[in-house]
Coordinates of C-alpha atoms and ligand atoms in Angstrom, one line a residue:
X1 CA 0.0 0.0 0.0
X2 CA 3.0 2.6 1.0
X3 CA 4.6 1.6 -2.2
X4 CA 1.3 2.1 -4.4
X5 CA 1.0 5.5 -2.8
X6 CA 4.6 6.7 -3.6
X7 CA 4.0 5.4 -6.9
X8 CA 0.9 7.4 -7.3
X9 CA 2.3 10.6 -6.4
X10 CA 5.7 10.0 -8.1
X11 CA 3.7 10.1 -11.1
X12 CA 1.5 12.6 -10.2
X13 CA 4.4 15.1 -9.7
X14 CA 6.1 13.5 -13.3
X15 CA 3.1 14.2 -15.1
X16 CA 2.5 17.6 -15.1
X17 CA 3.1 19.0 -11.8
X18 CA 6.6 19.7 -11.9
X19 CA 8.2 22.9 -12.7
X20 CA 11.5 24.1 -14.0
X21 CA 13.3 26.2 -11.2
X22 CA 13.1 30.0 -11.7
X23 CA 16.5 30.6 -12.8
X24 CA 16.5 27.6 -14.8
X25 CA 17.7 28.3 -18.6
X26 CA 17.1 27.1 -22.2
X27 CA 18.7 27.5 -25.4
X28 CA 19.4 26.4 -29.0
X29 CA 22.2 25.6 -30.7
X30 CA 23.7 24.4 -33.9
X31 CA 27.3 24.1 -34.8
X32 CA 29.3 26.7 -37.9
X33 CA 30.0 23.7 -40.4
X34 CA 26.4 22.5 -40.1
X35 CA 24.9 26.2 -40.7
X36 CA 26.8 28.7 -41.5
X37 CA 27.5 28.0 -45.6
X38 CA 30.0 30.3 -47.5
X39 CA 32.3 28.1 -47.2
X40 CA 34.9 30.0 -49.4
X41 CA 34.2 33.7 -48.9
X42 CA 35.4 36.3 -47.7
X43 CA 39.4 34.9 -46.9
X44 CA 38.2 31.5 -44.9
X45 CA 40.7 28.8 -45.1
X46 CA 39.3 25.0 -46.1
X47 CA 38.5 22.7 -43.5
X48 CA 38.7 18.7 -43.3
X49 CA 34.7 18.9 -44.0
X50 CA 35.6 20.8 -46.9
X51 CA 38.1 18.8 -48.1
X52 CA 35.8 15.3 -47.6
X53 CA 32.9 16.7 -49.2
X54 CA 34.3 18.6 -52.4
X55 CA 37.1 15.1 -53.2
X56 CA 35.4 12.5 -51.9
X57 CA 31.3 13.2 -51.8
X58 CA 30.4 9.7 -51.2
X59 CA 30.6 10.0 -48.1
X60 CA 27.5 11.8 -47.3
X61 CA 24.4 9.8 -47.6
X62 CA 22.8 12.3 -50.2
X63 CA 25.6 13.2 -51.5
X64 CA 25.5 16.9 -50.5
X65 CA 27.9 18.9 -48.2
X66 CA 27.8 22.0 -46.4
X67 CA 29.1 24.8 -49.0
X68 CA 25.7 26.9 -48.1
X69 CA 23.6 24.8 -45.5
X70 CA 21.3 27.0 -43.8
X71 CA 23.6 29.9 -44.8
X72 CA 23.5 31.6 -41.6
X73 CA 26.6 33.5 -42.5
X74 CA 24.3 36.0 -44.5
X75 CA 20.9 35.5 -41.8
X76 CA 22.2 37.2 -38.4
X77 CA 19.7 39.7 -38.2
X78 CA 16.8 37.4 -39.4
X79 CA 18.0 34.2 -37.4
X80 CA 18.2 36.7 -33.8
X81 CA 14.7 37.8 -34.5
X82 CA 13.8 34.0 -34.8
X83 CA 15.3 33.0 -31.4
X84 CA 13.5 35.6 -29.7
X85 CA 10.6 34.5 -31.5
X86 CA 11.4 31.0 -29.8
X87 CA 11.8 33.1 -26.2
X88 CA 15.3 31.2 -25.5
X89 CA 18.2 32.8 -22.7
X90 CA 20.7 31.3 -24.9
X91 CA 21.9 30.8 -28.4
X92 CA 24.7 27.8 -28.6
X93 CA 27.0 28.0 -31.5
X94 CA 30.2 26.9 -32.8
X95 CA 33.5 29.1 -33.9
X96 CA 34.7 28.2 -37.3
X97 CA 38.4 28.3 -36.7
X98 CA 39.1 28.1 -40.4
X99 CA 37.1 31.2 -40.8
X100 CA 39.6 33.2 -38.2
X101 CA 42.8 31.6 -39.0
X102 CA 42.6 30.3 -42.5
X103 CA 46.4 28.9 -42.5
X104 CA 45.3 27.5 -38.9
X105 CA 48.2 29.6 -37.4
X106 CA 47.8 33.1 -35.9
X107 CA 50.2 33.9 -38.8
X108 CA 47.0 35.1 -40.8
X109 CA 44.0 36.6 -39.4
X110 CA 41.2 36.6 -41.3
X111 CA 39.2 40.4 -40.7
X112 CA 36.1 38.7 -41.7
X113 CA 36.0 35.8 -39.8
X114 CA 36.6 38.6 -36.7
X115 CA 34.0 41.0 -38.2
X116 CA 30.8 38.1 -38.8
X117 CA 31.2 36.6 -35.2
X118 CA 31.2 40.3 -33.6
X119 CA 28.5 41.1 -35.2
X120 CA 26.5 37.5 -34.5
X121 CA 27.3 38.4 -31.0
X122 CA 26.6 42.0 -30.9
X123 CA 22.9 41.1 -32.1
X124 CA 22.4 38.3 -29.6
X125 CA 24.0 40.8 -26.7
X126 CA 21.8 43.2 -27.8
X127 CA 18.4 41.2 -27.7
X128 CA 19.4 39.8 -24.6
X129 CA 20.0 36.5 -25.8
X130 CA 23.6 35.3 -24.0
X131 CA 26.2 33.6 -26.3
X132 CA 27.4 30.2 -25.7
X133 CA 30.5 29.3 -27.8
X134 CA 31.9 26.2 -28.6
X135 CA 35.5 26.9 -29.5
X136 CA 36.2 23.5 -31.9
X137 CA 33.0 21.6 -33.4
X138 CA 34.6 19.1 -35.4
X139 CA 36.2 21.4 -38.0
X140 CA 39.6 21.5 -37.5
X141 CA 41.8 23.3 -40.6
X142 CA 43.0 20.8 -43.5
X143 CA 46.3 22.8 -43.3
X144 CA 46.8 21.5 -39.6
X145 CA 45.1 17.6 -40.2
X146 CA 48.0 17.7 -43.0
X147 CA 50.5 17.8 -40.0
X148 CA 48.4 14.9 -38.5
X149 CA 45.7 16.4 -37.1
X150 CA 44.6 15.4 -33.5
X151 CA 46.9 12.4 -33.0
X152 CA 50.0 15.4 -33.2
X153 CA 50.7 16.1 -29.7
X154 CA 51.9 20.0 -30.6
X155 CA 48.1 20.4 -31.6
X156 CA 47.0 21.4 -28.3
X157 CA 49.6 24.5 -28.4
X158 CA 48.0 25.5 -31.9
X159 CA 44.9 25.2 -30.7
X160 CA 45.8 27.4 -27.3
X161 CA 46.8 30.1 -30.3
X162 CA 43.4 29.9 -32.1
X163 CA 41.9 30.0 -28.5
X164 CA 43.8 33.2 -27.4
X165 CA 42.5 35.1 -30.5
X166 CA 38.7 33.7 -29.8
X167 CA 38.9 34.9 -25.9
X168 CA 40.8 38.3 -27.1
X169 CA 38.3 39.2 -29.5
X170 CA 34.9 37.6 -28.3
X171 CA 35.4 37.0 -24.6
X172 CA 33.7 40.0 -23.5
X173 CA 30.2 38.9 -24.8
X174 CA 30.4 34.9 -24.2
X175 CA 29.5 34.0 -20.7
X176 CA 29.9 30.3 -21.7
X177 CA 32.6 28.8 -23.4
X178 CA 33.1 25.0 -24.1
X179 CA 36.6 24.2 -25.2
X180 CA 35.5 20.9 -27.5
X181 CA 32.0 19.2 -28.4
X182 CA 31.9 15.4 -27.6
X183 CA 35.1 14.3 -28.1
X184 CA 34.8 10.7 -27.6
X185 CA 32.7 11.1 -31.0
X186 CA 35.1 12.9 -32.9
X187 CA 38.0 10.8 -31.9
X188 CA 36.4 7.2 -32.9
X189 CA 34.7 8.8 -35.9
X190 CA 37.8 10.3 -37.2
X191 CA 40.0 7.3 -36.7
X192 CA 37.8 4.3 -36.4
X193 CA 35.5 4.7 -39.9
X194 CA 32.3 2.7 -39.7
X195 CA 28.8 3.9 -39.2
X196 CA 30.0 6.7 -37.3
X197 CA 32.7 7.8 -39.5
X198 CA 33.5 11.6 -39.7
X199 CA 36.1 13.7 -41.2
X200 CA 39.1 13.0 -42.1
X201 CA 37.4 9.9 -42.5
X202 CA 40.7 7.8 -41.3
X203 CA 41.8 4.5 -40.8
X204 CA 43.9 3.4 -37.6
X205 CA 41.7 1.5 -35.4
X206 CA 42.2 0.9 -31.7
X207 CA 45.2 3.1 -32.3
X208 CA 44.5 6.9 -33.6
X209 CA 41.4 7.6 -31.2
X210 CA 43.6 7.2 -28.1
X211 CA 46.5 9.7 -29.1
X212 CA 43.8 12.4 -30.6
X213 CA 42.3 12.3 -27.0
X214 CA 45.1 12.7 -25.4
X215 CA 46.0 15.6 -27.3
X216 CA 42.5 16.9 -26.8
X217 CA 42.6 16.6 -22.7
X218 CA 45.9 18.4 -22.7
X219 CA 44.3 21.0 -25.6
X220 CA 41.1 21.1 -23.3
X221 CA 43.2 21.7 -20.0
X222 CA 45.2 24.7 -21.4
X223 CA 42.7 26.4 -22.6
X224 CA 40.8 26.5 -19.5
X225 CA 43.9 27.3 -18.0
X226 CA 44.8 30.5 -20.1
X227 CA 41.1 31.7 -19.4
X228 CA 41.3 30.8 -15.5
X229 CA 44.6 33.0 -15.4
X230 CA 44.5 35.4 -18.2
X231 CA 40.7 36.3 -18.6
X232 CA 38.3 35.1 -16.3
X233 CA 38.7 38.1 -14.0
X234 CA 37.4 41.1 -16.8
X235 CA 35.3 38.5 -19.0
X236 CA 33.3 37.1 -15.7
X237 CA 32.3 34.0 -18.1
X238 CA 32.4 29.9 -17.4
X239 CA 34.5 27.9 -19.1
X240 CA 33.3 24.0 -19.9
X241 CA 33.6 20.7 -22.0
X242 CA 30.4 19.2 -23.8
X243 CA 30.6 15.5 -23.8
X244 CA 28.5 12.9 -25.0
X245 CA 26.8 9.9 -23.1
X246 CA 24.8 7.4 -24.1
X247 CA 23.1 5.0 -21.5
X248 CA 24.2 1.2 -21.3
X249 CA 21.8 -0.7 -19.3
X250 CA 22.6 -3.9 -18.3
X251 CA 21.0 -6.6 -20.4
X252 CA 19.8 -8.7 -17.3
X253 CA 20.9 -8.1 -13.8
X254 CA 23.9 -10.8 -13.8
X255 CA 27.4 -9.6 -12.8
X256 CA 28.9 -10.3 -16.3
X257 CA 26.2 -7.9 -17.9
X258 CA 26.3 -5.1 -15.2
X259 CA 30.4 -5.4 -16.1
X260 CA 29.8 -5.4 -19.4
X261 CA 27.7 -2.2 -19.2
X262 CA 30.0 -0.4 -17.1
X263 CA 33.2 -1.0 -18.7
X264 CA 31.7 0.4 -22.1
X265 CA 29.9 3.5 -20.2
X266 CA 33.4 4.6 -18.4
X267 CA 35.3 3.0 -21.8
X268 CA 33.1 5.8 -23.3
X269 CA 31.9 8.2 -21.7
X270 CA 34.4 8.0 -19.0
X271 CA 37.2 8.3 -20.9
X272 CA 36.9 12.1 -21.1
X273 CA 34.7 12.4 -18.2
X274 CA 36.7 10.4 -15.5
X275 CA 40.3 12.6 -16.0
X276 CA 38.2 16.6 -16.0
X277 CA 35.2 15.4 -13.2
X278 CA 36.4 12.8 -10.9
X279 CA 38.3 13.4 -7.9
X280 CA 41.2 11.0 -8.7
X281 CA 41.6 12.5 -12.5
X282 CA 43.2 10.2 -15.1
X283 CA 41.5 7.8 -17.7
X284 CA 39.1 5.2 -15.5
X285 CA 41.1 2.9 -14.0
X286 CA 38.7 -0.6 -16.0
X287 CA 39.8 1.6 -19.4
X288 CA 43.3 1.9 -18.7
X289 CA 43.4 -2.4 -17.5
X290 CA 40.9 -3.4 -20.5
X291 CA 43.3 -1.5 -23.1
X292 CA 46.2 -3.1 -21.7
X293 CA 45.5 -6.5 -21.6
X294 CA 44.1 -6.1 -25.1
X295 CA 47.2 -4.2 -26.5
X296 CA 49.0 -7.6 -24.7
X297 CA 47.4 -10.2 -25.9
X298 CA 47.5 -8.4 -29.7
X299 CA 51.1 -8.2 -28.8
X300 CA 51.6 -4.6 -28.9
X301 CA 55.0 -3.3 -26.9
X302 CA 52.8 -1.0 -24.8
X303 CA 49.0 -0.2 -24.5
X304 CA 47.4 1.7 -27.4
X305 CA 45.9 3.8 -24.4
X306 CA 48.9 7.0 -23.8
X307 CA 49.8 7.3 -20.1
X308 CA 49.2 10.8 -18.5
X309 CA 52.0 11.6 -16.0
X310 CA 51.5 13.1 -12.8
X311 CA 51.7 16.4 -13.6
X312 CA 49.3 16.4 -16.4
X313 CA 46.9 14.5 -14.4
X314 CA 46.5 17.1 -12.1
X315 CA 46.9 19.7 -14.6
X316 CA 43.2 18.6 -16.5
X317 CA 41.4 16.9 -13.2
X318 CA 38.6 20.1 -12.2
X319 CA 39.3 22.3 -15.9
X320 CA 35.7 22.6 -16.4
X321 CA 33.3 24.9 -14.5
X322 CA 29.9 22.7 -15.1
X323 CA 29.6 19.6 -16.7
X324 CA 28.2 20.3 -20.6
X325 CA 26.5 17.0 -21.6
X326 CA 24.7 16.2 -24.7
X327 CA 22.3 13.1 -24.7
X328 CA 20.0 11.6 -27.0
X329 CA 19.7 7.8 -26.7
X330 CA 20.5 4.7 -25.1
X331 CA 21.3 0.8 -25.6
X332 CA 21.4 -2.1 -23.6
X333 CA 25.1 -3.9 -23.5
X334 CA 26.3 -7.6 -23.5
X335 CA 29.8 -8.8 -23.1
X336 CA 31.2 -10.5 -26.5
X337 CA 34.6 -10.6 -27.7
X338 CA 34.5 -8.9 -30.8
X339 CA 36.7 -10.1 -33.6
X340 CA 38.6 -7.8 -36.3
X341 CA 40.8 -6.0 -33.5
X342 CA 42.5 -4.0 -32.8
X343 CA 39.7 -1.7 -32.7
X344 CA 37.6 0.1 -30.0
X345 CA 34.8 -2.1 -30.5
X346 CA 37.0 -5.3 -29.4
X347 CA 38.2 -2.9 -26.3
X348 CA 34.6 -2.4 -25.4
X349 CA 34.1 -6.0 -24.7
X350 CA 30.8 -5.6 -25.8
X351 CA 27.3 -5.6 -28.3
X352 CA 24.8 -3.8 -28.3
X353 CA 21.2 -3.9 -29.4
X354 CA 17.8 -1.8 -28.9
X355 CA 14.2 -2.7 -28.0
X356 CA 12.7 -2.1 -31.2
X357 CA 9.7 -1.3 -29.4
X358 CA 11.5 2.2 -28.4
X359 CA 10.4 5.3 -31.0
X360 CA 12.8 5.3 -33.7
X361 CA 14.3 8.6 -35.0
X362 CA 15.1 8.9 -38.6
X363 CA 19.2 8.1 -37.7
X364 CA 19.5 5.0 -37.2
X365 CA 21.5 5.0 -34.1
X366 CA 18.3 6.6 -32.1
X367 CA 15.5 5.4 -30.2
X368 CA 13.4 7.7 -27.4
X369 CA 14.4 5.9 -24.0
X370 CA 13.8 9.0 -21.6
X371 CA 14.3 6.4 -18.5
X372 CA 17.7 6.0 -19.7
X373 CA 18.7 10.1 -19.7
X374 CA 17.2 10.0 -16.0
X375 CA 19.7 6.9 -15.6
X376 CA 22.6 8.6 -16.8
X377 CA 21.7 12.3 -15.0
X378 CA 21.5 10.4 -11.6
X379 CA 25.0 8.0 -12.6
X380 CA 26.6 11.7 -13.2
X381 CA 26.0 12.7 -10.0
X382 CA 26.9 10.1 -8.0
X383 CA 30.3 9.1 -9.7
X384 CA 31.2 13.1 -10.1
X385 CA 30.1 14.4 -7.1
X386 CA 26.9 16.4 -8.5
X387 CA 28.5 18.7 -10.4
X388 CA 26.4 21.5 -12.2
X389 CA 25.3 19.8 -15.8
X390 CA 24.0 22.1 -18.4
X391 CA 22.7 19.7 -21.0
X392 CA 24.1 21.2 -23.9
X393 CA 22.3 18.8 -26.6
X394 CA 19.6 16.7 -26.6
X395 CA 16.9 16.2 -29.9
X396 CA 15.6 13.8 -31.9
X397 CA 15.5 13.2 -35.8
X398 CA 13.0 12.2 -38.0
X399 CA 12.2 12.8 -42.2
X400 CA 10.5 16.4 -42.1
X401 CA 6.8 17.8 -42.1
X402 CA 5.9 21.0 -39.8
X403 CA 3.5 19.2 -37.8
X404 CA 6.2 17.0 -35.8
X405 CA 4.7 15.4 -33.2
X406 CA 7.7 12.9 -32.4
X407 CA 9.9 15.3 -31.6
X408 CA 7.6 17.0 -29.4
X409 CA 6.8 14.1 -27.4
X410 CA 10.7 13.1 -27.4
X411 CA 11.7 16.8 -25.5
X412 CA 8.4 16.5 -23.2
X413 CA 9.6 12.6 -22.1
X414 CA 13.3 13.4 -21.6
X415 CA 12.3 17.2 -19.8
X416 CA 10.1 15.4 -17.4
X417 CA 13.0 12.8 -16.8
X418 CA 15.3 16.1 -16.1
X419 CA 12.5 17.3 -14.1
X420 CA 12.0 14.0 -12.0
X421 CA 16.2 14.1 -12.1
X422 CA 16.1 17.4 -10.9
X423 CA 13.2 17.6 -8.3
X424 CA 13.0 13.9 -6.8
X425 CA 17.2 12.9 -7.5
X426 CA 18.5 16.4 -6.3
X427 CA 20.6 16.5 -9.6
X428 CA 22.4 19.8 -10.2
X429 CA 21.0 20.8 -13.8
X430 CA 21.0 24.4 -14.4
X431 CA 20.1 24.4 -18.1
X432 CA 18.7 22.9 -21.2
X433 CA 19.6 23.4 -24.8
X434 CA 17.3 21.8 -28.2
X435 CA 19.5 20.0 -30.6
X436 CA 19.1 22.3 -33.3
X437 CA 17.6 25.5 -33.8
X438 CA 16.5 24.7 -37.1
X439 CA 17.4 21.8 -39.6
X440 CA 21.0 21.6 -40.6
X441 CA 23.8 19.6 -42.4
X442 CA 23.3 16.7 -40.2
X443 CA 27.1 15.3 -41.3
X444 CA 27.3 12.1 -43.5
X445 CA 23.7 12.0 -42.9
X446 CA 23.3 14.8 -45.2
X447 CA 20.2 16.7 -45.5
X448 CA 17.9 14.2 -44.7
X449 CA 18.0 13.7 -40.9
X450 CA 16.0 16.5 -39.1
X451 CA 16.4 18.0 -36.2
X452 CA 15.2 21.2 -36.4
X453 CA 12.3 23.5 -34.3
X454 CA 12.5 25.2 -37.6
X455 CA 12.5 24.6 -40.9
X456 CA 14.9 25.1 -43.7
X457 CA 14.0 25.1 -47.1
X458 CA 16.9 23.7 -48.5
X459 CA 15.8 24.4 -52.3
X460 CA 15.4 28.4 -52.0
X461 CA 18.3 30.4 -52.6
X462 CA 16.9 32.2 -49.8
X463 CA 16.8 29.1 -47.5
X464 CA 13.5 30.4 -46.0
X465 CA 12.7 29.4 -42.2
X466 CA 9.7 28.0 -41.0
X467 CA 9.2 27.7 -37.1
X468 CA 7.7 24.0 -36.9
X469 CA 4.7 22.5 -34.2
X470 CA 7.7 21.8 -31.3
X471 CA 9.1 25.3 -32.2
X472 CA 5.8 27.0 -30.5
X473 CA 5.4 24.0 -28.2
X474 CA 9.6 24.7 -26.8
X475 CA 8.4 28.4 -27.4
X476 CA 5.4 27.5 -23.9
X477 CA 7.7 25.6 -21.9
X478 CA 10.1 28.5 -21.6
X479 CA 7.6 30.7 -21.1
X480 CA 5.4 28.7 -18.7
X481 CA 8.3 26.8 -17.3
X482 CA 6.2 23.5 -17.3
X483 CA 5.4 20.8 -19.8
X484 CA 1.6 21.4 -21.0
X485 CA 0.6 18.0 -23.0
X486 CA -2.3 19.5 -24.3
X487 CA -0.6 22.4 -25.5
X488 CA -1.8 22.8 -29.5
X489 CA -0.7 26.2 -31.3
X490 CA -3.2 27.5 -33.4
X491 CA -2.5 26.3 -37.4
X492 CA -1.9 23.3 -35.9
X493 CA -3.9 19.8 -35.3
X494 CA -4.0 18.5 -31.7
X495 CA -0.9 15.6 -31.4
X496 CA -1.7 12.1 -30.4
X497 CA 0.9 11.5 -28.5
Ligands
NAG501 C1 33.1 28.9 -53.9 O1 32.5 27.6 -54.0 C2 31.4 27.6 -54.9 C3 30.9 26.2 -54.8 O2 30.2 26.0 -53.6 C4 32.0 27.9 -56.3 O3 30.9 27.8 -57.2 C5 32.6 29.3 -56.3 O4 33.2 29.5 -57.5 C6 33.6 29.4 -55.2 N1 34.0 30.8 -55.1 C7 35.3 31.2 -55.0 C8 35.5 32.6 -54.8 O5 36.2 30.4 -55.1
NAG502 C1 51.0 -12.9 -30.2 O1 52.2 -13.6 -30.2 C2 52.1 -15.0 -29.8 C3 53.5 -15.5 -29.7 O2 54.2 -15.3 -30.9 C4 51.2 -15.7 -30.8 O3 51.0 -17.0 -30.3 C5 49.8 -15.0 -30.8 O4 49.0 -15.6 -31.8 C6 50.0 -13.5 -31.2 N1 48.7 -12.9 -31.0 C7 48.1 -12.3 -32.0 C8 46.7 -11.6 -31.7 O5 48.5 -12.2 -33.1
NAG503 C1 35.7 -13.9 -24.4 O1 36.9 -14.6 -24.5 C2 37.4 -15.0 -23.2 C3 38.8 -15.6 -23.5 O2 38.8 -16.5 -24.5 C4 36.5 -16.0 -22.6 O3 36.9 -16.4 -21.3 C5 35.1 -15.3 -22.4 O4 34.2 -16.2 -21.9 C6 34.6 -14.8 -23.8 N1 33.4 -14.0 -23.5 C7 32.3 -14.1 -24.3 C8 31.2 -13.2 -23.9 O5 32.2 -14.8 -25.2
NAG504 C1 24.6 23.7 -8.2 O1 25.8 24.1 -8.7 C2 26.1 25.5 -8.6 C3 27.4 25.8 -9.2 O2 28.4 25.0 -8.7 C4 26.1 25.9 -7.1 O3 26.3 27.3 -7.0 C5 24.7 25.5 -6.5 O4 24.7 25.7 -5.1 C6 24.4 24.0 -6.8 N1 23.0 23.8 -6.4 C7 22.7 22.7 -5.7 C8 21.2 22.5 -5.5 O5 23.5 21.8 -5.4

């Protein structure tokens, strides 16, 4: 009877009743290869998107790239009047570093790069939308992945370069930085290929994703760093990483399964998480064995995994003022040795499958499991010591249409998770941003994965924007800081959720 009655008001409270705390904040954001077009104006340099899409188009799924995408680049004025249409506190974007430092050196600034980022933050700051700014969004200049890109260790002091210029020039509008977006992605996409495969679309599995995040840690450290010392005092902002988690739940409750799952969430997850958030720093200590004993038995001299030495352990443990995290799905795990190793997938230890009873996004790789992003919020706290977590993605796919009902009831499942996570978890969560703003170049999943509030016709030269169903329905949860499931803006046909 007790346990019926919690239940009932458990849900009572999930259902409705909760509300977002007063100085709770959401945003939008989109990244500068995905949006922003012009590509080659004005002096920017090429980038390894660039390069993929123009010599080896293939890659995409349709076959497009990003030369223009949403064209942003020429909509700063029209796209500010749209998020204050959408009622957000904050706008998240990304820096194109090829756009200020074509050469990728501070040998050569480019004026315009300088000039269209002052004014995209002068109009935000002047409509009272607050910049967030992610300095490196996967685009990293061709001229600087032709000296190896990530896996080069003196990257992280070009990087602290390009960084210097962006906190110089910028700082005194952003009140959130984040140094690097989801690095565990970038790493096993660039260097892994596969499903997941991104630019520069290389082969050196098991190998190349270890070094490039090590470099990145050491980039990500100095730069928070050089702001900690140098800036933070005038600019007053936070500095932060955004890294990705998916959820592994256990397949059953057995010990070999709850292993299984663990090892791939800190192999994961952990493996950026672990050295910034926990208090012993350094890559999880089941990473740094499981990579061993692999590189062993493959009959490696050393493990694949770099070691960090004292020094640099405690030089990136705490370099990140919140915890950024984008979510958007999960998976249940079972050990297996997988064959074709080296490779991270035989370090995982692990498959993975999905209830195919979960909704189903338009990418493949997601599914709506809200229980699991309430999983993950409360496994955040409890192995890092509740830090502050802004959730700084989270959205859901599907083919297109205005009236887009999945993607409404996605955000209102995985809000009320945050809420319960929040309210009945004592989780730290101090924001919330939609993955995206509007519909973008969604990487080698082209143009035809959606993930916009707003619409983009892709055919018009003028690329004209169309604020979809879950804009409006985002648009009532900001301003009524609660979820309303009966909420129908007018134009529009009651969802059936
Ligand atoms: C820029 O790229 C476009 C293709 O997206 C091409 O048509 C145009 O000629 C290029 N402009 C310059 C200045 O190179
Ligand atoms: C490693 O070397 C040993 C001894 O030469 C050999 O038996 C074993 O098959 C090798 N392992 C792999 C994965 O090649
Ligand atoms: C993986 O291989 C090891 C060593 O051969 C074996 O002990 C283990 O049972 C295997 N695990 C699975 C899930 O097949
Ligand atoms: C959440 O984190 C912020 C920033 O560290 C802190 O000021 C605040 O007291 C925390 N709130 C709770 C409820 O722990």
């Amino acid at each position: 009877m007790k346990h019926l009655l919690v239940l009932i008001i458990t849900n009572s409270l999930v259902f409705g009743e909760l509300q977002f705390p007063p100085n709770f904040k959401f945003g939008v954001a989109t990244s500068a290869y995905q949006v922003e077009g012009a590509w080659n104006l004005s002096g920017k340099g090429e980038n390894i998107w660039d390069y993929a899409v123009h010599r080896t188009p293939n890659v995409i799924q349709d076959g497009t790239n990003g030369d223009i995408a949403c064209d942003t680049y020429h909509h700063t004025e029209g796209d500010v009047q749209l998020l204050k249409q959408l009622g957000v506190n904050f706008y998240r974007i990304s820096l194109s570093w090829s756009r200020i430092l074509p050469t990728g050196f501070k040998n050569k600034i480019n004026p315009d790069g300088i000039r269209y980022y002052n004014e995209l933050l002068d109009a935000l700051t002047a409509n009272g939308i607050e910049p967030m700014v992610s300095l490196f969004h996967w685009d990293l200049p061709q001229p600087l992945q032709d000296l190896g890109g990530w896996t080069n260790p003196l990257m992280a002091d070009y990087f602290l370069e390009y960084v210097r210029i962006a906190y110089e020039n910028f700082g005194d509008r952003v009140k959130y930085w984040i140094t690097f977006n989801e690095p565990s992605v970038l790493c096993a996409g660039s260097y892994e290929g596969g499903l997941l495969a991104l630019a520069p679309f290389l082969k050196s599995r098991g190998v190349g994703l270890y070094l490039c995040g090590h470099t990145l840690l050491i980039a990500h450290a100095k730069a928070y760093h050089l702001y900690d010392k140098e800036f933070r005092k005038s600019q007053k902002g936070k500095i932060g990483i955004s890294l990705q988690g998916i959820w592994y739940e256990p397949s059953s409750s057995s010990k070999e399964n709850v292993q299984a799952a663990n090892q791939r969430l800190q192999m994961e997850f952990g493996w950026f998480a672990h050295p910034i958030f926990s208090k012993k720093g350094d890559y999880p200590p089941i990473m740094k064995e499981r990579i061993s004993f692999m590189s062993k038995q493959e009959n490696f001299s050393q493990s694949r995994l770099p070691e960090f030495t004292p020094a640099e352990i405690s030089y990136i443990r705490g370099t990140s003022d919140y915890f950024g995290f984008n979510h958007y799905t999960s998976a249940y795990a079972v050990p297996a040795n997988i064959s074709g190793g080296p490779s991270q997938d035989s370090d995982f230890g692990s498959s993975l499958s999905q209830d195919p009873l979960w909704e189903a996004g338009a990418s493949w790789w997601i599914r709506s499991v809200p229980w699991g992003f309430g999983n993950i919020l409360k496994w955040i706290k409890n192995e890092y010591g509740n830090p502050e977590v802004i959730i700084t993605e989270n959205g859901f796919s599907d083919k297109g249409g205005l009236q887009d009902c999945r993607r409404i009831n996605y955000h209102y499942k995985y809000l009320e998770a945050l809420l319960n996570a929040i309210h009945n978890e004592g989780c730290n969560i101090s924001g919330y941003t939609a993955w995206s703003f509007m519909d973008n170049f969604e990487w080698t999943g082209g143009y035809s994965k959606k993930f916009g509030l707003i619409r983009v016709d892709f055919v018009s030269p003028e690329r004209t924007r169309t604020l979809k169903m879950s804009a409006y329905a985002y648009r009532n949860i900001i301003e009524t800081k609660k979820i309303d499931w009966s909420f129908t803006p007018s134009g529009f046909e009651k969802c059936v959720f």
